[in-house]
Coordinates of C-alpha atoms in Angstrom, one line a residue:
Chain A
M1130 CA 120.0 172.5 27.8
T1131 CA 117.2 175.8 29.1
V1132 CA 113.9 174.2 29.9
L1133 CA 111.3 177.7 29.5
V1134 CA 108.7 177.0 32.0
L1135 CA 105.5 178.8 31.7
V1136 CA 104.4 179.4 35.6
E1137 CA 101.0 180.0 36.5
T1138 CA 100.2 182.0 39.9
E1139 CA 96.6 181.4 42.0
A1140 CA 95.3 184.0 45.1
G1141 CA 99.2 185.5 45.4
Q1142 CA 100.9 182.0 45.3
I1143 CA 103.2 180.5 42.6
R1144 CA 99.8 177.1 41.7
Q1145 CA 101.5 173.6 42.7
A1146 CA 101.0 171.5 39.3
S1147 CA 103.6 174.9 38.4
R1148 CA 105.9 174.0 41.2
S1149 CA 105.2 170.7 40.1
A1150 CA 106.2 171.4 36.6
I1151 CA 109.2 173.3 37.7
A1152 CA 110.4 170.2 39.3
A1153 CA 109.6 167.9 36.0
A1154 CA 112.1 170.7 34.1
T1155 CA 115.0 170.8 36.4
K1156 CA 115.3 166.9 35.0
L1157 CA 115.8 168.0 31.6
G1158 CA 118.1 171.3 32.0
D1159 CA 118.4 175.3 33.5
V1160 CA 114.6 175.9 34.6
H1161 CA 113.6 179.1 33.0
A1162 CA 110.4 180.8 34.2
L1163 CA 107.4 182.8 32.3
V1164 CA 105.3 184.9 33.9
V1165 CA 102.6 186.6 32.2
G1166 CA 100.3 189.1 33.3
N1167 CA 99.0 192.9 33.4
E1168 CA 102.2 194.9 34.5
A1169 CA 101.4 194.3 38.0
E1170 CA 99.9 190.7 38.1
A1171 CA 103.2 190.0 36.5
E1172 CA 105.8 191.8 38.7
T1173 CA 103.9 189.7 41.4
A1174 CA 104.6 187.0 39.9
A1175 CA 108.7 187.2 39.3
A1176 CA 108.6 187.9 42.4
L1177 CA 107.2 184.7 43.9
A1178 CA 108.8 182.9 40.9
A1179 CA 112.0 184.0 41.4
K1180 CA 111.9 182.6 44.9
V1181 CA 111.4 179.0 43.6
P1182 CA 114.2 177.0 43.8
G1183 CA 115.4 176.1 40.6
V1184 CA 115.1 178.5 38.6
A1185 CA 117.8 180.1 37.3
K1186 CA 116.3 182.9 35.9
V1187 CA 112.6 184.3 35.4
L1188 CA 110.9 186.1 32.5
K1189 CA 108.6 188.5 33.3
A1190 CA 105.6 189.3 30.7
G1191 CA 103.5 191.9 31.4
A1192 CA 101.3 193.5 29.3
D1193 CA 97.5 194.5 29.2
V1194 CA 97.0 191.8 26.3
L1195 CA 98.5 189.0 28.7
A1196 CA 96.0 189.8 31.7
H1197 CA 93.7 186.8 31.1
E1198 CA 95.9 184.3 29.6
L1199 CA 94.1 184.2 26.5
A1200 CA 96.1 181.0 24.0
E1201 CA 96.5 183.6 21.0
P1202 CA 98.6 186.3 22.4
M1203 CA 100.1 183.6 24.9
A1204 CA 101.1 180.6 22.5
D1205 CA 102.2 184.4 20.3
L1206 CA 104.6 185.2 22.6
I1207 CA 106.0 181.5 23.8
V1208 CA 106.8 181.5 19.9
S1209 CA 108.9 184.7 20.1
L1210 CA 110.8 183.7 23.2
A1211 CA 111.4 179.8 22.2
G1212 CA 114.6 180.2 19.8
D1213 CA 116.8 179.7 22.7
Y1214 CA 115.0 176.5 24.5
S1215 CA 114.7 173.2 24.1
H1216 CA 111.9 172.5 26.3
I1217 CA 109.1 174.4 26.6
V1218 CA 107.1 173.3 29.7
A1219 CA 102.9 173.7 31.9
A1220 CA 101.2 172.5 34.5
S1221 CA 98.4 170.2 32.3
T1222 CA 96.4 172.5 33.2
A1223 CA 93.1 174.2 31.9
V1224 CA 95.3 177.1 30.9
G1225 CA 98.3 174.4 29.6
K1226 CA 96.1 172.8 28.0
N1227 CA 94.8 175.3 26.3
V1228 CA 98.0 177.3 25.5
L1229 CA 101.5 175.3 24.2
P1230 CA 99.5 173.1 21.5
R1231 CA 98.8 175.8 19.7
A1232 CA 102.2 176.9 20.8
A1233 CA 103.7 173.9 19.7
A1234 CA 101.7 174.2 16.1
L1235 CA 103.3 177.1 15.7
L1236 CA 106.6 175.8 15.9
D1237 CA 106.3 173.0 14.2
V1238 CA 106.1 170.4 16.8
Q1239 CA 103.6 166.9 18.1
P1240 CA 103.0 168.3 22.0
I1241 CA 103.0 165.6 24.4
P1242 CA 100.5 165.9 27.0
D1243 CA 100.3 164.7 30.3
V1244 CA 103.9 163.6 31.0
M1245 CA 104.3 160.5 34.2
A1246 CA 107.7 160.3 33.8
I1247 CA 110.5 161.4 32.3
V1248 CA 113.1 158.5 30.7
D1249 CA 115.8 161.6 28.8
A1250 CA 115.5 164.4 26.9
D1251 CA 113.6 163.2 24.1
T1252 CA 111.9 160.5 25.5
F1253 CA 108.0 160.3 27.7
V1254 CA 105.9 158.8 29.2
R1255 CA 102.3 159.8 29.5
P1256 CA 98.5 158.0 29.5
I1257 CA 96.6 156.9 26.8
Y1258 CA 92.8 155.5 27.1
A1259 CA 91.7 156.8 30.1
G1260 CA 95.5 155.7 31.8
N1261 CA 94.2 152.2 31.0
A1262 CA 98.3 152.1 29.3
L1263 CA 101.2 154.3 29.8
A1264 CA 102.8 154.6 26.4
T1265 CA 106.7 155.6 26.3
V1266 CA 107.0 157.9 23.2
K1267 CA 110.8 159.6 22.0
S1268 CA 109.8 162.9 19.6
S1269 CA 112.4 163.4 16.9
D1270 CA 111.0 167.2 17.1
A1271 CA 113.8 169.7 17.6
K1272 CA 112.1 171.3 20.2
K1273 CA 109.9 169.2 23.1
V1274 CA 106.3 171.1 24.0
L1275 CA 105.6 169.7 27.6
T1276 CA 102.8 169.2 29.6
I1277 CA 103.4 167.6 33.2
R1278 CA 100.8 165.6 35.5
A1279 CA 101.6 167.3 38.4
T1280 CA 100.3 164.3 41.0
N1281 CA 103.1 162.5 39.5
F1282 CA 105.8 165.3 40.5
D1283 CA 106.7 166.4 43.5
P1284 CA 106.6 170.3 43.9
A1285 CA 109.2 172.6 44.1
P1286 CA 109.1 174.1 47.3
A1287 CA 108.1 177.7 47.3
E1288 CA 111.0 179.6 48.8
G1289 CA 114.3 179.0 49.1
G1290 CA 115.6 180.2 45.7
S1291 CA 117.3 183.8 44.6
A1292 CA 116.8 183.9 40.4
S1293 CA 117.5 186.9 38.6
V1294 CA 114.5 188.7 36.8
D1295 CA 114.5 190.1 33.6
A1296 CA 111.7 191.8 31.8
V1297 CA 110.2 190.3 28.3
N1298 CA 109.7 193.1 25.9
V1299 CA 105.8 192.0 24.8
T1300 CA 105.4 192.6 21.1
V1301 CA 102.5 190.1 20.9
Q1302 CA 99.2 192.0 19.9
D1303 CA 95.8 189.9 19.9
T1304 CA 93.2 190.7 17.3
V1305 CA 90.8 187.4 17.6
S1306 CA 89.6 186.9 20.8
R1307 CA 88.6 188.8 23.4
F1308 CA 87.9 188.4 27.5
V1309 CA 84.3 188.8 28.5
S1310 CA 84.2 187.4 32.4
E1311 CA 84.8 184.3 34.7
H1312 CA 83.1 182.9 36.7
T1313 CA 84.5 181.3 39.8
P1314 CA 83.0 180.1 42.8
T1315 CA 85.2 180.8 45.9
S1316 CA 85.2 178.0 48.5
D1317 CA 87.2 177.9 51.8
R1318 CA 88.6 174.2 50.9
P1319 CA 91.8 173.5 49.6
E1320 CA 92.1 173.3 45.8
L1321 CA 91.3 169.4 44.5
E1322 CA 94.7 169.0 43.1
S1323 CA 96.6 169.7 45.9
A1324 CA 94.3 168.8 48.6
R1325 CA 96.0 166.1 51.0
V1326 CA 93.0 165.0 51.5
I1327 CA 89.4 164.7 49.2
V1328 CA 85.8 163.6 49.8
S1329 CA 84.2 162.6 46.4
G1330 CA 80.5 162.2 45.6
G1331 CA 78.2 160.3 43.1
R1332 CA 74.7 159.2 42.3
G1333 CA 74.5 157.3 45.5
L1334 CA 73.8 160.5 47.2
G1335 CA 70.7 161.3 45.2
S1336 CA 70.8 165.2 45.2
A1337 CA 72.3 168.3 45.9
E1338 CA 71.1 168.6 49.4
N1339 CA 72.4 165.1 50.2
F1340 CA 76.1 165.9 48.6
Q1341 CA 75.7 168.9 51.1
S1342 CA 74.3 167.6 53.9
V1343 CA 76.2 164.6 53.9
L1344 CA 79.8 164.5 52.7
T1345 CA 80.7 168.4 54.4
P1346 CA 80.3 167.2 57.5
L1347 CA 82.8 164.6 57.0
A1348 CA 84.8 167.0 54.2
D1349 CA 85.3 169.5 57.5
K1350 CA 86.2 167.3 59.6
L1351 CA 89.6 166.1 58.0
G1352 CA 90.2 169.6 56.2
A1353 CA 89.4 167.6 52.7
A1354 CA 88.7 168.7 49.6
I1355 CA 85.3 168.0 47.8
G1356 CA 85.3 165.8 44.5
A1357 CA 82.9 164.7 42.7
S1358 CA 81.8 161.7 39.5
R1359 CA 80.6 163.0 36.2
V1360 CA 77.1 161.7 37.1
A1361 CA 76.8 164.1 40.6
V1362 CA 78.3 167.1 38.5
D1363 CA 75.8 166.4 35.2
S1364 CA 73.0 166.0 37.6
G1365 CA 73.7 169.4 39.5
Y1366 CA 75.0 168.0 42.6
A1367 CA 78.5 169.3 42.3
E1368 CA 79.9 172.2 40.6
N1369 CA 81.8 171.0 37.2
D1370 CA 84.8 171.8 38.3
C1371 CA 84.9 169.3 41.4
Q1372 CA 85.1 166.6 38.1
V1373 CA 87.4 164.3 39.0
G1374 CA 88.4 161.5 36.0
Q1375 CA 89.7 161.5 32.7
T1376 CA 88.2 164.6 31.4
G1377 CA 88.0 166.6 35.3
K1378 CA 90.6 167.1 37.4
I1379 CA 93.4 164.3 37.8
V1380 CA 94.3 164.3 41.3
A1381 CA 96.5 161.8 43.7
P1382 CA 96.3 162.7 47.4
E1383 CA 96.8 160.4 50.4
L1384 CA 93.2 159.6 50.9
Y1385 CA 90.5 159.9 48.2
I1386 CA 87.2 159.0 50.3
A1387 CA 84.9 158.0 47.5
V1388 CA 80.9 157.8 48.4
G1389 CA 78.5 156.0 46.8
I1390 CA 80.8 156.2 43.0
S1391 CA 80.9 153.5 41.1
G1392 CA 84.0 153.4 39.5
A1393 CA 83.7 154.2 36.1
I1394 CA 86.5 153.5 33.9
Q1395 CA 86.4 156.9 33.1
H1396 CA 86.5 158.0 37.0
L1397 CA 89.4 155.8 37.9
A1398 CA 91.3 157.6 35.4
G1399 CA 91.5 160.7 37.5
M1400 CA 91.9 159.3 40.7
K1401 CA 93.7 155.5 40.7
D1402 CA 97.1 157.1 41.8
S1403 CA 95.7 158.3 45.3
K1404 CA 97.8 156.4 47.6
V1405 CA 95.1 155.1 50.0
I1406 CA 91.7 154.7 48.7
V1407 CA 88.6 154.3 50.6
A1408 CA 85.0 153.2 49.2
I1409 CA 81.8 153.9 50.3
N1410 CA 78.6 151.7 48.3
K1411 CA 75.5 149.9 48.6
D1412 CA 76.3 147.5 45.8
A1413 CA 79.0 144.7 46.8
E1414 CA 79.9 144.5 42.9
A1415 CA 80.6 148.7 42.2
P1416 CA 84.2 148.6 40.5
M1417 CA 84.9 151.1 42.9
L1418 CA 85.4 148.7 45.5
Q1419 CA 87.9 146.5 43.3
V1420 CA 90.3 149.6 43.9
A1421 CA 89.5 150.5 47.2
D1422 CA 92.1 149.5 50.4
Y1423 CA 89.3 149.7 52.3
A1424 CA 86.0 148.7 50.8
L1425 CA 83.0 149.1 53.6
V1426 CA 79.9 148.2 51.7
G1427 CA 76.9 149.9 53.4
D1428 CA 74.3 152.3 53.0
L1429 CA 76.5 155.8 52.7
F1430 CA 73.5 157.4 54.6
E1431 CA 74.1 156.0 57.7
V1432 CA 78.0 155.2 57.1
V1433 CA 79.4 158.6 56.2
P1434 CA 77.7 160.9 59.0
E1435 CA 78.6 157.8 61.6
L1436 CA 82.3 157.6 59.9
A1437 CA 82.4 162.0 60.5
K1438 CA 81.2 161.3 64.1
A1439 CA 84.5 158.5 65.1
L1440 CA 87.0 160.6 63.6
Chain B
M1009 CA 77.3 179.8 8.1
K1010 CA 79.3 177.1 7.3
I1011 CA 80.0 175.1 10.5
L1012 CA 82.7 171.8 10.2
V1013 CA 83.2 168.7 12.6
P1014 CA 85.9 166.6 12.6
V1015 CA 84.8 163.3 14.5
K1016 CA 86.9 160.5 15.0
R1017 CA 86.9 157.0 15.5
V1018 CA 87.8 154.9 18.9
V1019 CA 87.3 152.2 20.2
D1020 CA 84.6 152.2 22.6
Y1021 CA 84.6 153.9 25.9
N1022 CA 82.5 151.4 27.5
I1023 CA 85.1 149.3 26.5
K1024 CA 88.8 148.7 29.4
V1025 CA 91.8 148.3 25.9
L1026 CA 93.9 145.6 27.4
V1027 CA 97.9 146.0 26.2
K1028 CA 99.4 143.5 23.8
S1029 CA 101.7 141.5 25.7
D1030 CA 104.7 142.2 23.2
G1031 CA 104.6 145.8 24.6
T1032 CA 103.7 147.5 21.4
G1033 CA 100.3 148.9 21.8
V1034 CA 97.0 148.4 23.0
E1035 CA 94.5 145.7 21.3
T1036 CA 91.7 146.6 18.9
A1037 CA 91.3 144.2 17.2
G1038 CA 87.3 143.1 17.1
L1039 CA 86.9 145.7 19.6
K1040 CA 83.9 148.2 19.3
M1041 CA 84.5 151.1 17.7
S1042 CA 82.3 154.3 18.3
M1043 CA 82.5 158.1 17.5
N1044 CA 84.4 159.9 20.4
P1045 CA 81.8 161.3 23.0
F1046 CA 83.4 164.8 22.7
D1047 CA 82.6 164.5 18.7
E1048 CA 79.5 163.5 19.3
I1049 CA 78.5 166.8 21.3
A1050 CA 80.4 168.9 18.6
V1051 CA 78.5 167.4 15.8
E1052 CA 74.8 168.5 18.2
E1053 CA 75.8 171.7 18.5
A1054 CA 76.6 172.4 14.9
V1055 CA 73.2 170.5 13.9
R1056 CA 71.4 172.8 17.0
L1057 CA 73.0 175.8 15.5
R1058 CA 71.8 174.6 11.8
E1059 CA 67.9 174.0 13.7
K1060 CA 67.7 177.7 14.9
G1061 CA 69.2 179.3 11.4
S1062 CA 72.6 179.9 12.5
A1063 CA 74.2 177.9 10.2
T1064 CA 73.0 176.9 6.6
E1065 CA 75.5 173.5 6.3
V1066 CA 77.4 171.1 8.6
I1067 CA 80.2 169.4 7.0
A1068 CA 81.9 166.1 9.6
V1069 CA 84.9 164.9 8.4
S1070 CA 87.5 162.3 9.3
I1071 CA 90.8 161.4 9.2
G1072 CA 91.5 157.5 8.9
V1073 CA 91.2 154.0 8.2
Q1074 CA 88.2 153.5 5.1
Q1075 CA 86.0 152.0 7.9
A1076 CA 85.6 155.7 9.7
Q1077 CA 83.0 155.9 6.8
D1078 CA 80.7 154.6 9.3
T1079 CA 81.6 157.6 12.1
L1080 CA 81.0 160.1 9.4
R1081 CA 77.2 158.3 8.5
T1082 CA 76.7 158.3 12.4
A1083 CA 77.5 161.8 11.5
M1084 CA 75.5 162.3 8.8
A1085 CA 72.5 160.4 10.9
M1086 CA 72.5 163.1 13.5
G1087 CA 72.4 165.9 11.1
A1088 CA 75.3 166.5 9.1
D1089 CA 74.4 167.6 5.4
R1090 CA 77.8 165.8 4.1
S1091 CA 80.7 164.2 4.7
I1092 CA 84.6 164.0 3.7
L1093 CA 86.8 161.1 4.1
V1094 CA 90.7 161.5 4.8
L1095 CA 92.1 157.8 3.9
S1096 CA 95.2 157.4 5.6
E1097 CA 97.1 155.0 8.3
E1098 CA 95.7 154.7 11.3
S1099 CA 95.7 157.4 13.9
P1100 CA 97.9 160.2 12.8
E1101 CA 99.1 162.7 15.5
P1102 CA 97.1 165.3 16.1
L1103 CA 100.2 167.8 14.2
A1104 CA 99.2 165.8 11.3
V1105 CA 95.1 165.7 11.7
A1106 CA 95.7 169.7 12.4
K1107 CA 97.4 170.0 8.8
V1108 CA 94.8 168.1 7.2
L1109 CA 91.7 169.9 8.6
K1110 CA 94.2 173.4 7.4
A1111 CA 93.8 172.1 3.7
I1112 CA 90.2 171.1 4.4
V1113 CA 89.7 174.5 6.2
E1114 CA 90.8 176.1 3.2
K1115 CA 88.9 174.3 0.4
E1116 CA 85.6 174.4 2.2
K1117 CA 86.2 177.6 4.1
P1118 CA 83.8 176.9 6.8
D1119 CA 83.0 179.7 9.5
L1120 CA 83.3 177.3 12.4
V1121 CA 85.0 174.6 13.1
F1122 CA 83.7 172.7 16.1
L1123 CA 85.9 169.7 17.5
G1124 CA 85.6 167.7 20.6
K1125 CA 88.1 168.9 23.3
Q1126 CA 90.0 165.5 23.1
A1127 CA 89.7 162.0 22.3
I1128 CA 89.9 159.1 24.6
D1129 CA 91.8 157.1 22.3
D1130 CA 95.3 159.0 22.6
D1131 CA 93.6 162.0 25.4
M1132 CA 95.9 164.7 24.1
N1133 CA 93.2 167.3 23.8
A1134 CA 95.9 169.6 20.9
T1135 CA 93.7 169.2 17.6
G1136 CA 91.5 172.7 18.1
Q1137 CA 94.5 174.3 20.1
M1138 CA 96.5 172.8 16.9
L1139 CA 94.4 173.9 13.8
A1140 CA 93.3 177.5 15.6
G1141 CA 97.0 178.5 15.6
L1142 CA 97.8 176.6 12.2
L1143 CA 95.1 179.1 11.1
G1144 CA 95.4 182.3 13.4
W1145 CA 92.3 181.6 14.1
G1146 CA 90.4 182.4 18.2
Q1147 CA 89.9 179.2 19.7
G1148 CA 87.4 178.9 22.6
T1149 CA 88.8 175.1 24.3
F1150 CA 86.4 173.2 26.8
A1151 CA 83.4 174.8 25.4
S1152 CA 80.5 174.5 27.8
K1153 CA 77.9 177.1 26.0
V1154 CA 78.4 179.0 22.6
E1155 CA 76.0 181.9 21.5
I1156 CA 76.7 184.2 18.5
V1157 CA 76.2 187.4 19.4
D1158 CA 77.0 190.0 16.6
G1159 CA 78.5 188.3 14.8
R1160 CA 81.0 186.8 16.8
A1161 CA 81.5 183.7 18.4
E1162 CA 80.8 183.8 22.7
V1163 CA 82.3 181.0 24.4
T1164 CA 81.7 179.7 27.8
R1165 CA 85.0 177.7 28.6
E1166 CA 85.9 175.4 31.5
V1167 CA 88.4 176.2 33.3
D1168 CA 90.2 175.7 36.9
G1169 CA 87.8 176.9 39.4
G1170 CA 84.9 178.0 37.2
T1171 CA 83.9 178.7 34.0
E1172 CA 85.2 181.7 31.4
T1173 CA 83.7 183.3 28.6
V1174 CA 85.8 184.6 26.0
S1175 CA 84.5 186.4 22.7
L1176 CA 86.1 185.3 19.4
A1177 CA 86.0 186.7 15.4
V1178 CA 84.6 184.8 13.4
P1179 CA 86.1 182.2 11.9
A1180 CA 87.0 180.1 14.9
I1181 CA 87.3 177.0 16.6
V1182 CA 85.8 175.6 19.8
T1183 CA 86.1 172.4 21.3
A1184 CA 83.5 171.0 22.5
D1185 CA 83.3 169.7 26.9
L1186 CA 81.4 167.4 28.2
R1187 CA 78.5 169.9 29.7
L1188 CA 78.0 171.8 26.0
N1189 CA 74.4 169.3 25.5
E1190 CA 73.4 165.8 25.6
P1191 CA 73.9 164.6 21.7
R1192 CA 70.6 162.8 20.4
Y1193 CA 70.2 159.5 19.2
A1194 CA 70.5 158.7 15.4
S1195 CA 66.8 157.7 14.8
L1196 CA 66.1 154.6 12.2
P1197 CA 64.9 156.8 9.4
N1198 CA 67.7 159.9 9.9
I1199 CA 70.1 156.5 10.0
M1200 CA 68.2 155.1 6.0
K1201 CA 68.4 159.0 5.4
A1202 CA 72.2 159.4 6.1
K1203 CA 73.3 156.2 3.6
K1204 CA 72.2 158.4 0.8
K1205 CA 73.8 161.7 1.7
P1206 CA 76.8 162.9 0.3
L1207 CA 80.4 160.9 1.0
E1208 CA 83.4 162.0 -0.8
T1209 CA 86.5 160.7 -0.1
I1210 CA 90.1 162.1 -0.6
Q1211 CA 93.8 160.7 -0.4
A1212 CA 95.9 162.1 2.6
A1213 CA 98.5 162.1 0.2
D1214 CA 96.7 164.3 -2.1
L1215 CA 96.7 167.5 0.4
G1216 CA 101.0 167.7 0.3
V1217 CA 100.4 167.3 4.1
D1218 CA 103.7 165.6 5.7
M1219 CA 101.9 162.6 7.2
T1220 CA 105.1 160.7 9.4
R1221 CA 104.7 161.1 12.8
R1222 CA 106.8 162.8 14.9
L1223 CA 106.5 160.7 18.6
T1224 CA 107.6 157.1 18.0
T1225 CA 106.5 154.6 20.3
V1226 CA 108.9 153.4 22.5
S1227 CA 106.5 150.6 24.2
V1228 CA 102.9 150.6 26.5
A1229 CA 103.1 148.3 29.3
E1230 CA 100.1 148.0 31.9
P1231 CA 99.8 150.6 35.1
P1232 CA 101.0 149.2 38.0
T1233 CA 98.4 147.0 39.7
R1234 CA 97.4 148.3 43.1
K1235 CA 97.4 145.5 45.6
A1236 CA 94.4 143.6 46.7
G1237 CA 92.4 145.7 49.5
I1238 CA 90.4 144.8 52.0
K1239 CA 86.5 144.7 52.9
V1240 CA 86.2 146.2 56.6
G1241 CA 83.3 144.9 58.5
S1242 CA 82.0 148.6 60.4
V1243 CA 83.5 152.5 60.6
A1244 CA 84.6 151.6 63.9
E1245 CA 87.0 149.3 61.7
L1246 CA 87.8 151.5 59.1
V1247 CA 89.0 154.2 61.4
E1248 CA 91.4 152.2 63.2
K1249 CA 92.7 151.0 60.3
L1250 CA 92.8 154.9 58.6
R1251 CA 94.9 155.8 61.7
N1252 CA 97.2 152.6 62.5
E1253 CA 98.1 151.0 59.3
A1254 CA 97.4 153.5 56.8
K1255 CA 98.1 156.2 59.0
V1256 CA 96.5 158.7 56.7
I1257 CA 94.1 160.5 59.6

């Protein structure tokens, strides 16, 4: 069996989530990595993808129509390549979630999102109800279209492979959608989804100023990414893309420090697979304290600075 | 401009579901059911566009069991003009739902279809994209802002690392993210009025859509439980535990 994996790059590297998708795909068969972008982007991405161990071949699709990874041309491209593949795989990123279901519909296939485990070529485990249940599902479709929950598969290394690169003849056009602009706040911090340590803040911080002034010194000491609960994002304390939870990012760092986060079902869905969870909350009844390995009941405005100082 | 809004009846978001002891699914009997939260946001956005004069009619549609009419009444109490209930088994798959919606779209000819980005029960995040694919329409998924500009839909999308704006030819599909708006509560007078708004019921079978499931649920299990944690009494104790017991710092 041969598996087509849509591979994304970011800041001159293969995204860690895509390397997890490659690692998952190697359990299913030979892996062909599809990279897209304008000619130059695709060239760079192909060189990177060729070095990922486990990749047998790289398909390089370079064309202006693919420059912004819009779903319409991307899905058409995937469908045009789908013939030879038993499985079509991407990471559960914004791009994967946008593109793969559309491609699946065009292939008349029911996609299987957020795969956490591969049982066999047809059978997969995925979370439902905000991760409160794990469903094992068996697909009767001839082709399987999957997105991979990156935190459940150790990423393939970035170096060590030497795959061949084939250029794809891109004939797809896009007449219905157009890229207008993007807004990507830059940050020196590690990417949330691949960070080893995450310091996350919630309602308890009270303001955007507090959010920054309390969490930043601790995150700096730990080299941590900063996350947030939905309330913190909705209240404007943090950017939307910091949100951890069922509808935000799914993370599983080695250490997750939840500061002033009560621990609603929807937030727990995004972080309860973290290796070690620390909860700092003044409410001894907060649900977050029930899942935490180490719970400290106290005023975060005293505890967090003290913790930052002690490290 | 006509807007179609598919809505789904799901277990209320505040309820923590329990896995059935025989592992065949989750226990939903007797639980409070509500409109999927993302669908409320989609309804709200459609109603706002009509209030602004950009849209002329908002039609809510739901696919599922008879009780889904309650969800449609809620949508009408929020401001949808009329509803269509497509009767089918409990919770069909997104592929089947997308095919049913395609049939409804071909009948009603809306200019926009607003959906929620995902249903909080199956967490699929697929129906909007699949419908867009089947129709060959543009898709603005995970939308945090929608504007009609020169007859096109300009959609700001929440993506990894920030936002992105796309311009879509109309007709188009938009799926609502949390940040799109704050849905209104239905007032009592509007709930009463919604009882008189038209609700058409059709059978999924009459639409000629094959509803056969492609995925069989082999089993449903509880996620692994974490071992009980401990309460630490001080910052010093926390640091000591993280260093020497958990060894993560």
